[in-house]
PDB file of C-alpha atoms and ligand atoms in Angstrom:
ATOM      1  CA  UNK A   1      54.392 -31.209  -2.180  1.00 83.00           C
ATOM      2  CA  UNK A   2      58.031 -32.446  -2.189  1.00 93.00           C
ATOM      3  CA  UNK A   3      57.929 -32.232  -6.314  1.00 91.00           C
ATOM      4  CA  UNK A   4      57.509 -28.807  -6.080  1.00 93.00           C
ATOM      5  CA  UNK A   5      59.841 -27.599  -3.304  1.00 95.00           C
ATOM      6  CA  UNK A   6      62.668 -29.858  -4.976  1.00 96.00           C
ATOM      7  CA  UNK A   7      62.718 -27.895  -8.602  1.00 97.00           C
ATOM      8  CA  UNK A   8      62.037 -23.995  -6.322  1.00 97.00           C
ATOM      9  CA  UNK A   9      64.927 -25.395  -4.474  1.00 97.00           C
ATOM     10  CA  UNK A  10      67.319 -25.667  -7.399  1.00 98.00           C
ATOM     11  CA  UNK A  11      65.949 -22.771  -9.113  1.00 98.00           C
ATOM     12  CA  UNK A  12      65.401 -19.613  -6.047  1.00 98.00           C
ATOM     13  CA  UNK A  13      69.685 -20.528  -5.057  1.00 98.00           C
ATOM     14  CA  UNK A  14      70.852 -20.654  -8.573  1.00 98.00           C
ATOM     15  CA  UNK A  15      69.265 -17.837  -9.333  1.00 98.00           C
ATOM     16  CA  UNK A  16      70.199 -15.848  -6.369  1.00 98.00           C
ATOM     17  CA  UNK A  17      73.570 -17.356  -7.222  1.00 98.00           C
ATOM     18  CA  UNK A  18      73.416 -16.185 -10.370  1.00 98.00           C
ATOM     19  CA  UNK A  19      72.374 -12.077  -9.328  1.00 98.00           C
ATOM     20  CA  UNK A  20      74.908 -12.131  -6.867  1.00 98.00           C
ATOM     21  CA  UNK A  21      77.498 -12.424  -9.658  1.00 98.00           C
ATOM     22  CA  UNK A  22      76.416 -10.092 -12.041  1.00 98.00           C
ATOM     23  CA  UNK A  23      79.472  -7.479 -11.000  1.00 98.00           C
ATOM     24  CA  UNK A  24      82.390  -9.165  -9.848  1.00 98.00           C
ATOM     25  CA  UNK A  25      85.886  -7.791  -8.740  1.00 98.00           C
ATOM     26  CA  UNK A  26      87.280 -10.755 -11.094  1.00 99.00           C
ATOM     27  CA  UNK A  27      85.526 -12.849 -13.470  1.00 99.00           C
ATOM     28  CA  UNK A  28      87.810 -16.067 -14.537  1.00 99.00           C
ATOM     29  CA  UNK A  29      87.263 -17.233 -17.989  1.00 99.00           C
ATOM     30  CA  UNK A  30      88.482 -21.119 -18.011  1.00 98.00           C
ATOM     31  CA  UNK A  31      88.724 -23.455 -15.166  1.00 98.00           C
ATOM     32  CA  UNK A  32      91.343 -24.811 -15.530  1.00 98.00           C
ATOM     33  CA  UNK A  33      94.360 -25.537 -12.740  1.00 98.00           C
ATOM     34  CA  UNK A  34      95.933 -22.009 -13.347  1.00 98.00           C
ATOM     35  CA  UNK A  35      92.463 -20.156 -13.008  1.00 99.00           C
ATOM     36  CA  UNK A  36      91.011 -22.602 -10.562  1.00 99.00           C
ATOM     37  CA  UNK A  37      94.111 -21.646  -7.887  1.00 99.00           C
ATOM     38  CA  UNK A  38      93.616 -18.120  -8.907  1.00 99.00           C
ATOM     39  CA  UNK A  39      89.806 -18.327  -7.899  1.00 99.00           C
ATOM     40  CA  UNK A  40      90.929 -20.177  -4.807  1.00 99.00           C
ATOM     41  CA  UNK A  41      93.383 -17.188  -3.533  1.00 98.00           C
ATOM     42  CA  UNK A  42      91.049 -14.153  -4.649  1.00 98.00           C
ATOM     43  CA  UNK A  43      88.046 -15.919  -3.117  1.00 98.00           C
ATOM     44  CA  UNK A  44      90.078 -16.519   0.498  1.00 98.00           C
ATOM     45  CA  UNK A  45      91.357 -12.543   0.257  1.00 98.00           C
ATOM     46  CA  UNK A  46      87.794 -11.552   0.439  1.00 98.00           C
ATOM     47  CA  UNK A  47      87.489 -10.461  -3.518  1.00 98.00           C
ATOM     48  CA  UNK A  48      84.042 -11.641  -5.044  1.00 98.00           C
ATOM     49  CA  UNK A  49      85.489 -13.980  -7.968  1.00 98.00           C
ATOM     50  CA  UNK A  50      83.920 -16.004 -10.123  1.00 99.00           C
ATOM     51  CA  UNK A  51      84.893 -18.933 -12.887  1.00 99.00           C
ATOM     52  CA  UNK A  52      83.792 -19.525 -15.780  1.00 99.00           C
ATOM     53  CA  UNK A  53      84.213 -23.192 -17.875  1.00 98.00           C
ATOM     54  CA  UNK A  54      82.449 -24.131 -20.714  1.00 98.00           C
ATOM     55  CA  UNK A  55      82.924 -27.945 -19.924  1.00 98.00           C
ATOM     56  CA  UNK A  56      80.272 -29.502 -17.598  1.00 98.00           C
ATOM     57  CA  UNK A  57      83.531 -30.422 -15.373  1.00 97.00           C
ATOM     58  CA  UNK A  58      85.690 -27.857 -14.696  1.00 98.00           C
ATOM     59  CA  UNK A  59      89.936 -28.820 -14.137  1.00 98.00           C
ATOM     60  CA  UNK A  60      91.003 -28.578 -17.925  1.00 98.00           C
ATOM     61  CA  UNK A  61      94.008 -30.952 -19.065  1.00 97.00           C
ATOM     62  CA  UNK A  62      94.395 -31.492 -15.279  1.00 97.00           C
ATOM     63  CA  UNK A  63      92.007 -34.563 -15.179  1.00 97.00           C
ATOM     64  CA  UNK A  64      93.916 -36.479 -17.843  1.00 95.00           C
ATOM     65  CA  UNK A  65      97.482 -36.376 -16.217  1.00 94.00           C
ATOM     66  CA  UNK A  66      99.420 -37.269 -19.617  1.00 94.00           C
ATOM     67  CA  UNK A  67      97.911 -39.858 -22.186  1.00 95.00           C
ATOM     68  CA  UNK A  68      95.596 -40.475 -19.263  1.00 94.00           C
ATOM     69  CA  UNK A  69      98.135 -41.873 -17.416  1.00 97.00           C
ATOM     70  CA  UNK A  70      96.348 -39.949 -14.894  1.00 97.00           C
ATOM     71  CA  UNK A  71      99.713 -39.016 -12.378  1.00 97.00           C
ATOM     72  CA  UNK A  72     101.315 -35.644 -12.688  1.00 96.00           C
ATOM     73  CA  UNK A  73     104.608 -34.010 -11.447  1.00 97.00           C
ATOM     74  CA  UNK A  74     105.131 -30.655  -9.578  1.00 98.00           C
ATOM     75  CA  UNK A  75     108.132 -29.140  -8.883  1.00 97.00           C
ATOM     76  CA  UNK A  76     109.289 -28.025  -5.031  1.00 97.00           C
ATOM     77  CA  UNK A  77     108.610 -24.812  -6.060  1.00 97.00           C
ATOM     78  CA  UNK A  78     104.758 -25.451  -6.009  1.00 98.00           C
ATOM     79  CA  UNK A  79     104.947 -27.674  -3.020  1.00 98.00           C
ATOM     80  CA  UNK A  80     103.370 -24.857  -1.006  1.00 98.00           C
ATOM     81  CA  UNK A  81     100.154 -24.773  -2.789  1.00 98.00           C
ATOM     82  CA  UNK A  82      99.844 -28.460  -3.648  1.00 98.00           C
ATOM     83  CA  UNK A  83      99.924 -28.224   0.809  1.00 98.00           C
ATOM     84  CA  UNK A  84      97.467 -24.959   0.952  1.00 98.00           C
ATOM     85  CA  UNK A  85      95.058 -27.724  -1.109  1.00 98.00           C
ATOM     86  CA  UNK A  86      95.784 -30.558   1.494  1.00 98.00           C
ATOM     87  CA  UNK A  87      96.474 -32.805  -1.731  1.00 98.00           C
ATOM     88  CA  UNK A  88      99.055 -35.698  -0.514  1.00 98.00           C
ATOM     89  CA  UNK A  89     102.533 -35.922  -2.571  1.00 98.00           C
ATOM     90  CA  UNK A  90     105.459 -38.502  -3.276  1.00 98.00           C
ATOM     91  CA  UNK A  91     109.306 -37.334  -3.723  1.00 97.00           C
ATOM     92  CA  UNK A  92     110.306 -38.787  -7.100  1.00 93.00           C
ATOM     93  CA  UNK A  93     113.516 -37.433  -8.034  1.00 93.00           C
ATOM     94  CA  UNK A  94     115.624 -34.073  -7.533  1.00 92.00           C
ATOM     95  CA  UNK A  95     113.558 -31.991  -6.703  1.00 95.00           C
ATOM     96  CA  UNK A  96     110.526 -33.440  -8.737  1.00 97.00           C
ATOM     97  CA  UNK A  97     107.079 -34.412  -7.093  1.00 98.00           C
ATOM     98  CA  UNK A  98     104.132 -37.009  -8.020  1.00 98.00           C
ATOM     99  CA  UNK A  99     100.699 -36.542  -7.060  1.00 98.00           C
ATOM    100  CA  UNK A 100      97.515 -38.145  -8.263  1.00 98.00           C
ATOM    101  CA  UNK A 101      95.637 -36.145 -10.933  1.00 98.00           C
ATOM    102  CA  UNK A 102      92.583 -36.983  -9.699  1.00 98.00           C
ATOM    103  CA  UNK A 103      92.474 -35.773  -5.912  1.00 98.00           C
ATOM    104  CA  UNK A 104      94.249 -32.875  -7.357  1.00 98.00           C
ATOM    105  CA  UNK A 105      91.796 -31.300  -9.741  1.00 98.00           C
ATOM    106  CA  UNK A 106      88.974 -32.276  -7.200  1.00 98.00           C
ATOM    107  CA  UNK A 107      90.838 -30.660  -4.625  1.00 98.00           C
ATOM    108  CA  UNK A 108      91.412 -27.471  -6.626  1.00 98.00           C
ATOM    109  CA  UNK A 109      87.788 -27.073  -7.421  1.00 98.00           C
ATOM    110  CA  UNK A 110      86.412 -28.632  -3.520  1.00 98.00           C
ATOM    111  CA  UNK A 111      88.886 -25.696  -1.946  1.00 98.00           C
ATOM    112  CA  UNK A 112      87.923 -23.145  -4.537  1.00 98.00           C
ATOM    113  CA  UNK A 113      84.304 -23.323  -4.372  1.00 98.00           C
ATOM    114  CA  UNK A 114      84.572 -23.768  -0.491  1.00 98.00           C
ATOM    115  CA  UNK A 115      86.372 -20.626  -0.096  1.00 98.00           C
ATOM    116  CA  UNK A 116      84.035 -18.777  -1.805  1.00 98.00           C
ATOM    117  CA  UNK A 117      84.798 -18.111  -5.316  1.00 98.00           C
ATOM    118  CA  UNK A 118      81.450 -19.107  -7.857  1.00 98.00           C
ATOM    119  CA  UNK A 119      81.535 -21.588 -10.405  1.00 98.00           C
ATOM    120  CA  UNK A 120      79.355 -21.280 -13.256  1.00 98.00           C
ATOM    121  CA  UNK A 121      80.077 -24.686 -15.326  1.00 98.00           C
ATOM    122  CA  UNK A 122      78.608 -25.301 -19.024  1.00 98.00           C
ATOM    123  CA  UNK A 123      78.936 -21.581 -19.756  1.00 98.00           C
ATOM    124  CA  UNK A 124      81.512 -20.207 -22.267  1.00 98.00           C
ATOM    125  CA  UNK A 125      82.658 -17.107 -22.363  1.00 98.00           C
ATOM    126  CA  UNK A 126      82.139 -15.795 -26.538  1.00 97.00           C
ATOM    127  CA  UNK A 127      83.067 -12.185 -25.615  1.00 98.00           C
ATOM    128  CA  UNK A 128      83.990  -9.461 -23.376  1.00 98.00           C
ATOM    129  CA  UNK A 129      82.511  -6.154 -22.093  1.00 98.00           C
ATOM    130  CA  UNK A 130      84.734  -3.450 -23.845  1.00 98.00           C
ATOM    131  CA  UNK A 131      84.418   0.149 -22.241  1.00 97.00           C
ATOM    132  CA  UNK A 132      86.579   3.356 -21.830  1.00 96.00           C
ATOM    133  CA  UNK A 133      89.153   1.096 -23.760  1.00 96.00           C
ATOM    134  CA  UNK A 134      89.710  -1.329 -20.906  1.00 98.00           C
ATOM    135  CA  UNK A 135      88.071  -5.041 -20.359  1.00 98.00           C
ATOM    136  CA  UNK A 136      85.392  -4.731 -18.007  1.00 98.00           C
ATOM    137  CA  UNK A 137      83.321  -8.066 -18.226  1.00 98.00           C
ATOM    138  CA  UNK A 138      82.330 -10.656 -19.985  1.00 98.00           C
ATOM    139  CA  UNK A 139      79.719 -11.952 -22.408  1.00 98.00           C
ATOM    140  CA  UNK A 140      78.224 -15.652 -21.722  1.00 98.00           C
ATOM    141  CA  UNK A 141      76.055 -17.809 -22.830  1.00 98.00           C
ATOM    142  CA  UNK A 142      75.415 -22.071 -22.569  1.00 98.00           C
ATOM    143  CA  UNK A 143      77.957 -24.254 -24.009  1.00 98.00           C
ATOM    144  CA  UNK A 144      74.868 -26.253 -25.690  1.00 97.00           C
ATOM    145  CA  UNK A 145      73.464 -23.314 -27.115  1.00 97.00           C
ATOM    146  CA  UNK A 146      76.366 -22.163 -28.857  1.00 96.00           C
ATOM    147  CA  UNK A 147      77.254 -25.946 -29.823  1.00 96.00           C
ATOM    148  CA  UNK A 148      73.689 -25.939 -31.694  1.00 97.00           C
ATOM    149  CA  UNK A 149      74.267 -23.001 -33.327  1.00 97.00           C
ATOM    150  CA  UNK A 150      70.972 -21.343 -31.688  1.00 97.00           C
ATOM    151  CA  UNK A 151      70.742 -18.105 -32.504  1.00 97.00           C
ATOM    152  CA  UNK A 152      70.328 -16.815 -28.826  1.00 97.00           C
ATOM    153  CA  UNK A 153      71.539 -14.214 -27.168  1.00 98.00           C
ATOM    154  CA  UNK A 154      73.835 -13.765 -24.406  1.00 98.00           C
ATOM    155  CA  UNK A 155      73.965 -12.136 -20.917  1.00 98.00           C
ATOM    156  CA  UNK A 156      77.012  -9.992 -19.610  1.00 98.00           C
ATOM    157  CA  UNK A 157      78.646  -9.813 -16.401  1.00 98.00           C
ATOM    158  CA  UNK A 158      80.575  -6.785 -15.113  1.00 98.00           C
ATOM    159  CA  UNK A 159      83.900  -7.262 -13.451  1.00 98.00           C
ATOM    160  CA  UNK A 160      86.821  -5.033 -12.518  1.00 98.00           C
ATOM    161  CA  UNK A 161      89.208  -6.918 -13.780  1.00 98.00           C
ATOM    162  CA  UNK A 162      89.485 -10.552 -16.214  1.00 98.00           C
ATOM    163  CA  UNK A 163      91.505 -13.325 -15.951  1.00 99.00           C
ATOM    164  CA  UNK A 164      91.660 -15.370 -19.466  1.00 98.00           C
ATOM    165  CA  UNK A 165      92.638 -18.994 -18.298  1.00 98.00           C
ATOM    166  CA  UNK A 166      91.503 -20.569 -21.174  1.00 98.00           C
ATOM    167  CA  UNK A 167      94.473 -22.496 -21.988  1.00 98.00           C
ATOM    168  CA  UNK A 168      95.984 -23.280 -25.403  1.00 96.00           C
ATOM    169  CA  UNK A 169      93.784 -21.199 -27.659  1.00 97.00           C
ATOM    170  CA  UNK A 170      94.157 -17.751 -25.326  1.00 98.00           C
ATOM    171  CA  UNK A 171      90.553 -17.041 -26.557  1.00 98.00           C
ATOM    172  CA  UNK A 172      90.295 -14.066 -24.336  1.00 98.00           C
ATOM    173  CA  UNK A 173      93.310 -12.233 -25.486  1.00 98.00           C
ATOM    174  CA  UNK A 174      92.141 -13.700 -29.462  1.00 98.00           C
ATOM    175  CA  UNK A 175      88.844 -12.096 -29.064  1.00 98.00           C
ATOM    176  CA  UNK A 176      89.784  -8.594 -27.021  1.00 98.00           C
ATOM    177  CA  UNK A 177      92.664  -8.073 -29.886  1.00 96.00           C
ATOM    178  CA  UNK A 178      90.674  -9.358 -32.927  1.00 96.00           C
ATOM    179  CA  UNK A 179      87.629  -7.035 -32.122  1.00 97.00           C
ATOM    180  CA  UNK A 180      89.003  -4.227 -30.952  1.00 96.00           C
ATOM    181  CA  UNK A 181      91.776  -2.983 -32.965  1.00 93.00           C
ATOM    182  CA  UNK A 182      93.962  -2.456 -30.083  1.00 96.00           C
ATOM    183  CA  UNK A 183      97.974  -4.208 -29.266  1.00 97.00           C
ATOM    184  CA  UNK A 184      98.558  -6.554 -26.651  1.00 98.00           C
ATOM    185  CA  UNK A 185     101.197  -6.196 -24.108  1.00 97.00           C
ATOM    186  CA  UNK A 186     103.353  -8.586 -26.231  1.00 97.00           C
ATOM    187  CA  UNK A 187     106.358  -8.056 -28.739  1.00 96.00           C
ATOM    188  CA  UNK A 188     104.282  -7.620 -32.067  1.00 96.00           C
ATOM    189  CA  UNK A 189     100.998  -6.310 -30.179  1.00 96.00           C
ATOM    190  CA  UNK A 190      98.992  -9.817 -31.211  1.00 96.00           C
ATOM    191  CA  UNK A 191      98.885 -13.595 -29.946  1.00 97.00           C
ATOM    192  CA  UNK A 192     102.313 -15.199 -30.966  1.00 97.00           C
ATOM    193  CA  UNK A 193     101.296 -18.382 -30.395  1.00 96.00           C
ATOM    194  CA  UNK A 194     102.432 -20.780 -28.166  1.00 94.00           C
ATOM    195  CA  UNK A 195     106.240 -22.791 -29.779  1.00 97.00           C
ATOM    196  CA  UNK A 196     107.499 -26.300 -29.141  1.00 98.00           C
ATOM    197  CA  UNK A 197     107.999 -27.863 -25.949  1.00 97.00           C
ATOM    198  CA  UNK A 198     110.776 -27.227 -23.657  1.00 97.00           C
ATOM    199  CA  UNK A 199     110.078 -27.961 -19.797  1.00 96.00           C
ATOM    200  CA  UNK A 200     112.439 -25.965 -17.646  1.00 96.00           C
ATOM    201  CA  UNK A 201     111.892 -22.901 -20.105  1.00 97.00           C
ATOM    202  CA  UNK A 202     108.306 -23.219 -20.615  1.00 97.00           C
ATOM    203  CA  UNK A 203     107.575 -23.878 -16.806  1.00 97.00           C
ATOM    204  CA  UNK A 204     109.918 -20.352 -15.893  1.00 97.00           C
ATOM    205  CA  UNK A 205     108.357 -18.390 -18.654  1.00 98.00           C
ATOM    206  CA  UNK A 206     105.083 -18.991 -18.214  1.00 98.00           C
ATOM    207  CA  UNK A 207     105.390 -17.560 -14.975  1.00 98.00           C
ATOM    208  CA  UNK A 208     106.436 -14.630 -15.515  1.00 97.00           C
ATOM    209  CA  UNK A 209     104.298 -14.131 -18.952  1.00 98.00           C
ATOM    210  CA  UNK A 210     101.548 -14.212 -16.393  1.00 98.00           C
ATOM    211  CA  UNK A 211     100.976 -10.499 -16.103  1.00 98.00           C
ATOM    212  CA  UNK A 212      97.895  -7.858 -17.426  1.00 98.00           C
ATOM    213  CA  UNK A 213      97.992  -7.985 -20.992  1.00 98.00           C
ATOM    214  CA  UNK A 214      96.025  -5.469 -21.845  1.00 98.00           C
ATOM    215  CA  UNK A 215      93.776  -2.997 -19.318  1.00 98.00           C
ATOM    216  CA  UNK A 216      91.353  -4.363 -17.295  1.00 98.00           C
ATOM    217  CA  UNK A 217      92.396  -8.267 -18.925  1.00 98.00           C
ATOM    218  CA  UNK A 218      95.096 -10.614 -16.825  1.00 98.00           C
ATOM    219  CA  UNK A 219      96.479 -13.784 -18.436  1.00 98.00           C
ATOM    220  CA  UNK A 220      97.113 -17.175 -16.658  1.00 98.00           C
ATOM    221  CA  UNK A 221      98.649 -20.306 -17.459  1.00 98.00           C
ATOM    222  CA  UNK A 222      98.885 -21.725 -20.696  1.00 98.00           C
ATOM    223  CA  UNK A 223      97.079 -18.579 -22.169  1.00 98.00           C
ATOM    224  CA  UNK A 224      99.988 -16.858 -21.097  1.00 98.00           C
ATOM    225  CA  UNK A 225     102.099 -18.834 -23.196  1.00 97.00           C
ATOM    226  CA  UNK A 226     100.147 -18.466 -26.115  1.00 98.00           C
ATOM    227  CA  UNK A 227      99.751 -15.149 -26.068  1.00 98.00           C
ATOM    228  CA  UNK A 228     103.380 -14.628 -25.622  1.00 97.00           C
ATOM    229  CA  UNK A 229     104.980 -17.302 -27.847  1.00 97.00           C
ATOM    230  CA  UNK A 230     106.864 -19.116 -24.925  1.00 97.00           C
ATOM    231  CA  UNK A 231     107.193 -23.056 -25.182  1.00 97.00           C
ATOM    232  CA  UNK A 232     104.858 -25.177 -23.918  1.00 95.00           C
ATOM    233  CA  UNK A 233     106.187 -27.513 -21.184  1.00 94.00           C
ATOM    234  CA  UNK A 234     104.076 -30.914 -21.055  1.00 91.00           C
ATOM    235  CA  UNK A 235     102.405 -32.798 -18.003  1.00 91.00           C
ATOM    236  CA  UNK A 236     104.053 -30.665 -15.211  1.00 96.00           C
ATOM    237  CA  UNK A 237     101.993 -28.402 -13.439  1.00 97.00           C
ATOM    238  CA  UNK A 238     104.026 -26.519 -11.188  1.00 98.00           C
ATOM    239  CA  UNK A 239     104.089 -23.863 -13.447  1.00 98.00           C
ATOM    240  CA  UNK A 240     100.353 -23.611 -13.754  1.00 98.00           C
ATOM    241  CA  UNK A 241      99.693 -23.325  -9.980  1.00 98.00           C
ATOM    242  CA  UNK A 242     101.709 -20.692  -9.633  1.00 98.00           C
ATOM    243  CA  UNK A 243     100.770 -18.596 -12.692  1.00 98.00           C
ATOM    244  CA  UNK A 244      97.280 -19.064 -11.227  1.00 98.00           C
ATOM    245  CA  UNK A 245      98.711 -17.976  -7.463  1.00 98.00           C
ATOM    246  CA  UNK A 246     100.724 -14.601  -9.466  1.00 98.00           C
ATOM    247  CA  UNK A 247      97.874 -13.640 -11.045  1.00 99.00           C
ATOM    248  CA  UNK A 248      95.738 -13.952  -7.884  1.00 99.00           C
ATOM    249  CA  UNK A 249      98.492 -12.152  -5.745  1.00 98.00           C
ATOM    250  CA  UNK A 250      98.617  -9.434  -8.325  1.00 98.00           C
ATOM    251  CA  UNK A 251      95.028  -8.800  -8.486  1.00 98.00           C
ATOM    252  CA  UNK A 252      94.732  -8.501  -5.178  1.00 98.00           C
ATOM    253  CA  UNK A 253      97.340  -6.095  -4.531  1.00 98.00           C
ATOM    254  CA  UNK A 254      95.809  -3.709  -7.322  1.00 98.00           C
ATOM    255  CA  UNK A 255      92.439  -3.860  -5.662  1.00 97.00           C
ATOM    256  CA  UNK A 256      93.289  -4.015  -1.978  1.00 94.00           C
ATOM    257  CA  UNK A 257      96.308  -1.838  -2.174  1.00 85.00           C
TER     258      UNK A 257
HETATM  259  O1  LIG B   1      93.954 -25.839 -20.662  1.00 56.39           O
HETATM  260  P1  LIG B   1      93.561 -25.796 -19.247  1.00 56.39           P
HETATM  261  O2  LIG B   1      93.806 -26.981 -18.392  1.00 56.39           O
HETATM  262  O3  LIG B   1      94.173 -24.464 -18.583  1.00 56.39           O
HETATM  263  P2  LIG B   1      95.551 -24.124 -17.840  1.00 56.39           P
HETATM  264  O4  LIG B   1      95.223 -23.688 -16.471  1.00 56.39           O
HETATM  265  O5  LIG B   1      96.335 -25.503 -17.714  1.00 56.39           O
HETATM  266  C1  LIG B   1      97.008 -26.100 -18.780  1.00 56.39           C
HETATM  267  C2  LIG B   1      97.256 -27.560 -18.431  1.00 56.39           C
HETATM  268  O6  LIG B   1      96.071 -28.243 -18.166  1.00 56.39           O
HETATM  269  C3  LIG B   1      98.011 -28.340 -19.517  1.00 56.39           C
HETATM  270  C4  LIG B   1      99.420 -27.985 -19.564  1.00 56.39           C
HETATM  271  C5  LIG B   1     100.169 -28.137 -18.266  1.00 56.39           C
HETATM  272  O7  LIG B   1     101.418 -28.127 -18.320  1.00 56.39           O
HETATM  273  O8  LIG B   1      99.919 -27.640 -20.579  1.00 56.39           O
HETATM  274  O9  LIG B   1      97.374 -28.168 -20.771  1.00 56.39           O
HETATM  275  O10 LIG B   1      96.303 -23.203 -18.718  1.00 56.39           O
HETATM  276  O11 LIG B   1      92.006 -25.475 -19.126  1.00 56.39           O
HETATM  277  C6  LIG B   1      91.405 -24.417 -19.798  1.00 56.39           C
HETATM  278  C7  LIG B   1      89.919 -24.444 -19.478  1.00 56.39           C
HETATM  279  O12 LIG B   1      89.318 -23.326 -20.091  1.00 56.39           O
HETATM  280  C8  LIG B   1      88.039 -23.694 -20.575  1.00 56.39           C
HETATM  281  C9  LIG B   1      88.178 -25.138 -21.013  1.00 56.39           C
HETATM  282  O13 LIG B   1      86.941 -25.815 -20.978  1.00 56.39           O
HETATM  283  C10 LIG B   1      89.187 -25.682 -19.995  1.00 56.39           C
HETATM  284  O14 LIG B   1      88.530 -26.307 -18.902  1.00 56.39           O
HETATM  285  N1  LIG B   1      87.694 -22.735 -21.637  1.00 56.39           N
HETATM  286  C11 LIG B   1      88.401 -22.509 -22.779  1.00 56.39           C
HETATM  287  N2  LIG B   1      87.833 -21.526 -23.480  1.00 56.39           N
HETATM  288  C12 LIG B   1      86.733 -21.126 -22.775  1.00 56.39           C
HETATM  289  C13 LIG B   1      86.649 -21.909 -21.604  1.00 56.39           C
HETATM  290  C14 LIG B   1      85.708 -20.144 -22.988  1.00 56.39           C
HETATM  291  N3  LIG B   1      85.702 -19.348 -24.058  1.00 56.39           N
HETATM  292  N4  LIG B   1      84.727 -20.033 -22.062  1.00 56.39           N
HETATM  293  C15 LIG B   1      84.719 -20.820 -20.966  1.00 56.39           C
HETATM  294  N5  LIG B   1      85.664 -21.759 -20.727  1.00 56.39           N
END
């Protein structure tokens, strides 16, 4: 009965899927380049890891290159990861790189998923666990549901520690300080909000604003600039792979030692 056997077949592994990732070492709100290449590097270190996106395709602004001109440039700094990917490169000028947007943002998620790390698309992440005044999971539900306005509740998912990559709006870090009464790691305690573009400064400081902003919650990317009120830097994306490879390389240090 090949009807049968094709709709158990979708629903026994997603839902084995799905139990497998109910407690996580690191649950990744956003999928977008900074938290997919964090997922990538937890998942090949051995942590479990999982990403969440609320977008039935995952790869955030990475898809559209700039006006959908869909070409973006990386820096030599980030050549090394653009290679741990396999995605191909041209030399453009200085020490500036082209790639197509494309193969990249397929080859973030193809190498992520492939290495391990779960990706749970259509789900957005509307809150987190809050315990022992640290971030220990997150609340999800579907993307539909919550764009209906259905009054249906959500499920939560334990993790040791959680990355908010959700880009512009740093909902993570909105929601953890909003609800919570507590200060964020940053110079008033909230989300400064993100300031005006500058490239070399936004691209260095968005770096090293990638750090734990609050226990038990990381920042990546351009969350990390939002949260921190550093500029934002435009169509080059060095800076997000290696927020995304910091904040995998500091996770894994606190859990592995
Ligand atoms: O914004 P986004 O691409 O994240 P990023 O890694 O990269 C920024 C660049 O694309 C670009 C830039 C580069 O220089 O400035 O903007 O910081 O992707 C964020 C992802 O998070 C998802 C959203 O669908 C997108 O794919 N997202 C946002 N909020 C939630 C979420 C949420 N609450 N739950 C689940 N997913």
């Amino acid at each position: 009965m090949i009807e049968k056997q094709v709709s158990r077949g979708i629903i026994r592994t997603y839902f084995e899927k799905l139990d497998r990732n109910l407690e996580l070492d690191v649950a990744i709100v956003g999928g977008g380049p900074s938290g997919i290449v964090a997922a990538y590097y937890m998942a090949k270190a051995g942590l479990r890891v999982a990403l969440f996106d609320r977008k039935l395709s995952p790869g955030g602004g990475m898809w559209g290159g700039a006006m959908m001109f869909n070409q973006i440039v990386v820096q030599r700094e980030a050549l090394g990861i653009i290679e741990d990917f396999g995605i191909r490169y041209e030399p453009y000028e200085d020490e500036l790189f082209t790639v197509d947007s494309i193969e990249s943002t397929s080859a973030l998620l193809y190498k992520a998923v492939h290495e391990g790390a779960t990706l749970f698309n259509c789900y957005s992440v509307e809150d987190v666990v809050f315990k022992d005044n640290a971030v220990s999971g997150v609340v999800v539900n579907w993307t539909p549901v919550l764009r209906e306005g259905l009054h249906v509740d959500p499920l939560n998912i334990m993790a040791r520690f959680v990355v908010d990559g959700t880009g512009h709006d740093s909902e993570m870090c909105r929601v953890v300080a909003r609800k919570n009464g507590i200060s964020l790691a940053t110079a008033t305690g909230e989300v400064v909000g993100e300031r005006s573009l500058d490239v070399v400064e936004g691209e260095r400081l968005v770096v090293e604003g990638t750090k734990e902003i609050y226990s038990g919650l990381y920042v990546c990317g351009m969350a990390s600039s939002a949260v921190s009120g550093t500029p934002r830097m435009g169509p080059i994306f060095g800076g997000m792979l290696l927020s995304g490879k910091k904040v995998a390389d500091d996770i894994i240090a606190r859990i592995k030692g």
